[in-house]
Amino acid sequence: MVEPGRHPIVNQASCVFCAIVGGSDSNAKIVYRDQQVTAFLPLMPATRGHTLVVPNRHVADLTDITELESRQLGAAIRRTARAVRAAVSPEGMNIIQSTGDVATQTVPHVHFHIVPRWADDRMVLSWPTEAAEDDAAQAETLVLVRSLLPKSTDDVSPDDRRQHLSFIQAIVTRMSQASSSSKTWLLPIITLTYGYAVTKEQFWVAVLGMLAVFVFGLLDANYLKQERAFRKLYDKVASGGDIPTFSLNPSLAGPAGSRVNYWPDWEDIRSWAVAPVYAPLILVGVAIAVWAHCT
């Protein structure tokens, strides 16, 4: 017995879209194909540029695709739609997905139609002019749908979350190593410039050394700022926050609408890893410069 609104199970070998995905249909006009999704032109396009996007795995009902497949399909639809729009310059566009016979699904393999539209094309879509439910009935439907929604839309597997966290931790480690490297590189520069300024009584060489300290201190403060931003991203992913899987954008862990600012904040500059290290070196340079200028 087939559940109402669903297609009966179809042998993958007899599916025309599976044949296209598998490469056994030599007449198929492939637009795009990767390991998860295939886009191709239909045999009878409704308009110029009409394109189909399908998951490579055989699945008949939209509600049976996985969370990962839904993200892959969404990305492929967007990418293909942008290409179609650039190619044929339509006045509008329909993205159509039909599931079930009564919804006009004719091939039991999930597919999305990307249909470019013009004012005088042959495509006909019409919506009812009257509402199917009054306010009271719609309120009941709303309660029912809400009650059946999953409590959480976060279907990320523990392995994916751990991998995501390891990626972020690798960046945090790199930032920490970069901070250490900046101090390591600065030491011989300061030794050379300040030593030369003292032995040769060169005011401008001391100033050059102070400038090097300032530049390296600014870079170090920026490394610290980025490290702090990625630590916030790490905490939000670890706590199950609404961060896209494997995203490495630290601004997502901040307030809505925030952006990454690469200029260090005051709290970064006065951090124990910056001010206590670079401020004394600046003061030493000032003392040497004053001494060289007065001698």
Coordinates of C-alpha atoms in Angstrom, one line a residue:
M1 CA 0.0 0.0 0.0
V2 CA 1.5 3.3 -1.1
E3 CA 1.1 6.3 1.3
P4 CA -1.2 8.9 -0.3
G5 CA 0.7 11.6 -2.2
R6 CA 3.8 9.4 -2.6
H7 CA 5.2 7.6 -5.6
P8 CA 5.5 3.8 -5.4
I9 CA 9.1 2.6 -5.1
V10 CA 10.7 2.6 -8.5
N11 CA 13.7 0.4 -9.6
Q12 CA 16.7 2.8 -9.9
A13 CA 17.7 0.9 -13.1
S14 CA 14.5 2.1 -14.8
C15 CA 14.7 5.7 -13.7
V16 CA 15.4 8.0 -16.6
F17 CA 17.1 10.6 -14.4
C18 CA 19.3 8.0 -12.8
A19 CA 20.4 7.0 -16.4
I20 CA 21.4 10.7 -17.0
V21 CA 23.2 10.9 -13.7
G22 CA 25.0 7.7 -14.3
G23 CA 26.1 8.7 -17.8
S24 CA 24.3 6.0 -19.7
D25 CA 22.0 8.4 -21.6
S26 CA 24.2 9.6 -24.5
N27 CA 21.6 12.2 -25.5
A28 CA 21.6 14.0 -22.2
K29 CA 22.6 17.6 -22.3
I30 CA 24.5 18.0 -19.0
V31 CA 24.9 21.5 -17.6
Y32 CA 26.7 20.6 -14.4
R33 CA 27.6 17.4 -12.5
D34 CA 29.6 16.7 -9.3
Q35 CA 29.6 13.9 -6.8
Q36 CA 26.2 14.8 -5.3
V37 CA 24.1 16.8 -7.8
T38 CA 23.5 16.9 -11.6
A39 CA 21.9 19.7 -13.7
F40 CA 20.8 19.1 -17.3
L41 CA 18.4 20.4 -20.0
P42 CA 15.0 18.6 -20.3
L43 CA 13.9 17.0 -23.6
M44 CA 11.0 19.4 -23.9
P45 CA 12.0 22.8 -22.3
A46 CA 9.1 25.0 -21.3
T47 CA 11.2 28.1 -22.0
R48 CA 14.6 28.9 -23.3
G49 CA 17.2 28.0 -20.7
H50 CA 14.8 25.6 -18.8
T51 CA 17.1 23.4 -16.6
L52 CA 16.6 20.5 -14.2
V53 CA 18.6 20.0 -11.0
V54 CA 18.5 16.6 -9.4
P55 CA 20.3 14.7 -6.5
N56 CA 22.5 11.9 -7.8
R57 CA 21.1 9.5 -5.3
H58 CA 17.7 8.1 -6.4
V59 CA 15.0 9.4 -4.1
A60 CA 11.4 10.0 -5.2
D61 CA 10.0 12.2 -2.5
L62 CA 11.4 15.6 -1.5
T63 CA 10.8 14.8 2.2
D64 CA 13.1 11.8 2.0
I65 CA 16.3 13.7 1.0
T66 CA 18.9 14.1 3.7
E67 CA 19.9 17.3 5.4
L68 CA 23.2 17.2 3.6
E69 CA 21.5 16.6 0.2
S70 CA 19.2 19.6 0.8
R71 CA 22.2 21.9 1.4
Q72 CA 23.9 20.5 -1.7
L73 CA 20.8 20.9 -3.8
G74 CA 20.2 24.4 -2.6
A75 CA 23.8 25.4 -3.5
A76 CA 23.6 23.8 -6.9
I77 CA 20.2 25.4 -7.7
R78 CA 21.5 28.9 -6.8
R79 CA 24.7 28.3 -8.8
T80 CA 22.8 27.0 -11.8
A81 CA 20.1 29.7 -11.7
R82 CA 22.7 32.4 -11.7
A83 CA 24.4 30.9 -14.7
V84 CA 21.0 30.5 -16.6
R85 CA 20.1 34.1 -15.8
A86 CA 23.4 35.4 -17.0
A87 CA 23.1 33.3 -20.2
V88 CA 19.6 34.1 -21.4
S89 CA 18.7 37.3 -19.5
P90 CA 15.1 36.5 -18.5
E91 CA 12.7 39.0 -17.2
G92 CA 11.9 36.6 -14.2
M93 CA 12.4 33.1 -13.1
N94 CA 10.4 30.2 -11.5
I95 CA 12.1 27.5 -9.3
I96 CA 9.6 24.6 -9.3
Q97 CA 9.6 21.4 -7.3
S98 CA 6.7 18.9 -7.5
T99 CA 6.3 15.9 -5.3
G100 CA 3.5 13.4 -6.0
D101 CA 1.2 12.6 -9.0
V102 CA -1.4 15.2 -8.0
A103 CA 1.4 17.8 -7.9
T104 CA 2.3 17.0 -11.5
Q105 CA 5.5 15.0 -10.7
T106 CA 5.9 12.7 -13.7
V107 CA 9.4 11.3 -13.0
P108 CA 9.8 9.6 -9.5
H109 CA 13.2 11.2 -8.9
V110 CA 13.4 14.5 -6.9
H111 CA 14.1 17.3 -9.3
F112 CA 13.9 21.1 -9.4
H113 CA 12.9 23.1 -12.5
I114 CA 14.8 26.3 -13.1
V115 CA 12.5 28.1 -15.6
P116 CA 13.4 31.5 -17.1
R117 CA 10.4 33.6 -17.7
W118 CA 9.4 36.4 -20.1
A119 CA 6.1 38.3 -20.4
D120 CA 5.1 36.6 -23.7
D121 CA 6.4 33.0 -23.0
R122 CA 4.2 29.9 -23.2
M123 CA 4.5 29.0 -19.6
V124 CA 1.2 29.2 -17.6
L125 CA 1.0 29.2 -13.8
S126 CA -2.1 30.1 -12.0
W127 CA -3.0 30.5 -8.3
P128 CA -6.6 30.2 -7.0
T129 CA -8.3 33.5 -6.5
E130 CA -9.9 32.4 -3.2
A131 CA -8.4 31.2 0.0
A132 CA -8.5 27.4 0.7
E133 CA -8.9 28.0 4.5
D134 CA -10.6 30.7 6.5
D135 CA -8.7 32.3 9.5
A136 CA -10.0 29.7 12.1
A137 CA -9.0 26.7 9.9
Q138 CA -5.7 28.2 9.1
A139 CA -5.0 28.8 12.8
E140 CA -5.7 25.0 13.4
T141 CA -3.3 24.1 10.6
L142 CA -0.7 26.4 12.0
V143 CA -0.9 24.7 15.4
L144 CA -0.7 21.2 13.9
V145 CA 2.3 22.0 11.6
R146 CA 4.2 23.6 14.5
S147 CA 3.5 20.6 16.8
L148 CA 5.0 18.3 14.2
L149 CA 8.1 20.3 13.5
P150 CA 11.3 18.8 14.9
K151 CA 12.4 20.4 18.2
S152 CA 15.8 21.3 16.6
T153 CA 16.8 21.7 13.0
D154 CA 20.4 21.0 13.9
D155 CA 21.1 17.6 12.3
V156 CA 24.9 17.9 12.3
S157 CA 26.5 14.6 13.2
P158 CA 28.9 14.5 16.2
D159 CA 31.7 13.6 13.8
D160 CA 31.0 16.6 11.6
R161 CA 30.9 18.8 14.7
R162 CA 34.2 17.5 16.0
Q163 CA 35.8 18.0 12.6
H164 CA 34.4 21.6 12.5
L165 CA 35.9 22.3 15.9
S166 CA 39.3 20.8 14.8
F167 CA 39.4 23.2 11.8
I168 CA 38.7 26.2 14.1
Q169 CA 41.2 25.0 16.6
A170 CA 43.9 24.7 13.9
I171 CA 43.3 28.4 13.0
V172 CA 43.5 29.4 16.6
T173 CA 46.8 27.5 16.9
R174 CA 48.1 29.2 13.8
M175 CA 47.3 32.6 15.1
S176 CA 49.1 31.8 18.4
Q177 CA 52.1 30.6 16.4
A178 CA 52.1 33.8 14.3
S179 CA 52.1 35.9 17.4
S180 CA 55.1 34.0 18.8
S181 CA 56.9 34.3 15.4
S182 CA 56.4 38.1 15.3
K183 CA 58.2 38.4 18.6
T184 CA 61.0 36.1 17.4
W185 CA 61.5 38.1 14.2
L186 CA 61.5 41.4 16.0
L187 CA 64.3 40.5 18.5
P188 CA 67.2 40.5 16.0
I189 CA 65.8 43.7 14.3
I190 CA 65.8 45.5 17.6
T191 CA 69.2 44.2 18.6
L192 CA 70.6 45.4 15.3
T193 CA 69.0 48.8 15.1
Y194 CA 69.3 49.8 18.8
G195 CA 72.8 48.4 19.0
Y196 CA 73.9 50.4 16.0
A197 CA 72.2 53.5 17.3
V198 CA 74.0 53.2 20.6
T199 CA 77.5 52.5 19.2
K200 CA 77.3 55.0 16.3
E201 CA 75.1 57.5 18.2
Q202 CA 72.5 57.4 15.3
F203 CA 69.2 59.1 16.2
W204 CA 67.3 58.0 13.1
V205 CA 68.4 54.4 13.4
A206 CA 66.8 54.4 16.9
V207 CA 63.6 55.9 15.4
L208 CA 63.7 53.2 12.7
G209 CA 63.9 50.5 15.5
M210 CA 60.9 52.1 17.3
L211 CA 58.9 52.0 14.0
A212 CA 59.7 48.3 13.7
V213 CA 58.5 47.7 17.2
F214 CA 55.3 49.6 16.5
V215 CA 54.6 47.7 13.2
F216 CA 55.3 44.3 14.8
G217 CA 53.2 45.2 17.9
L218 CA 50.3 46.1 15.6
L219 CA 50.5 42.8 13.8
D220 CA 50.7 40.9 17.1
A221 CA 47.6 42.7 18.4
N222 CA 45.8 41.8 15.2
Y223 CA 46.7 38.1 15.6
L224 CA 45.4 38.3 19.1
K225 CA 42.1 39.9 17.9
Q226 CA 41.6 37.2 15.3
E227 CA 42.4 34.5 17.8
R228 CA 39.8 35.8 20.2
A229 CA 37.2 36.0 17.4
F230 CA 37.9 32.3 16.4
R231 CA 37.7 31.2 20.0
K232 CA 34.2 32.8 20.2
L233 CA 33.3 30.8 17.0
Y234 CA 34.7 27.7 18.6
D235 CA 32.5 28.2 21.7
K236 CA 29.4 28.8 19.7
V237 CA 29.9 25.7 17.5
A238 CA 30.7 23.6 20.6
S239 CA 27.5 24.8 22.3
G240 CA 25.4 23.8 19.3
G241 CA 24.9 27.4 18.0
D242 CA 23.3 28.1 14.7
I243 CA 26.6 28.1 12.7
P244 CA 26.6 26.5 9.2
T245 CA 28.6 23.2 9.1
F246 CA 32.3 23.8 8.5
S247 CA 31.9 27.6 8.3
L248 CA 35.1 29.5 9.3
N249 CA 33.6 32.9 9.3
P250 CA 34.2 34.3 12.9
S251 CA 31.6 37.1 12.4
L252 CA 28.9 34.5 12.6
A253 CA 29.6 34.2 16.4
G254 CA 29.1 37.9 16.9
P255 CA 26.0 40.0 17.0
A256 CA 23.7 39.9 14.0
G257 CA 25.1 42.1 11.2
S258 CA 28.6 42.4 12.7
R259 CA 31.6 42.2 10.5
V260 CA 35.2 41.2 11.0
N261 CA 37.3 44.3 11.8
Y262 CA 41.0 43.7 11.2
W263 CA 42.1 46.8 13.1
P264 CA 43.0 45.9 16.7
D265 CA 40.8 47.1 19.5
W266 CA 42.1 48.8 22.7
E267 CA 41.6 45.6 24.7
D268 CA 43.9 43.8 22.2
I269 CA 46.6 46.5 22.4
R270 CA 46.7 46.5 26.2
S271 CA 46.6 42.7 26.4
W272 CA 49.4 41.0 28.4
A273 CA 50.8 39.6 25.2
V274 CA 51.2 43.0 23.5
A275 CA 51.5 46.1 25.7
P276 CA 53.9 44.6 28.4
V277 CA 56.1 43.3 25.6
Y278 CA 56.2 46.1 23.1
A279 CA 55.8 49.2 25.3
P280 CA 59.1 48.7 27.1
L281 CA 60.9 48.3 23.8
I282 CA 59.4 51.5 22.6
L283 CA 60.6 53.3 25.8
V284 CA 64.1 51.9 25.3
G285 CA 64.1 53.2 21.7
V286 CA 62.9 56.7 23.0
A287 CA 65.7 56.7 25.6
I288 CA 68.3 55.7 23.0
A289 CA 67.0 58.3 20.5
V290 CA 67.1 61.1 23.1
W291 CA 70.6 60.1 24.1
A292 CA 71.9 59.9 20.5
H293 CA 70.3 63.3 19.7
C294 CA 71.9 65.0 22.7
T295 CA 75.4 63.6 22.2

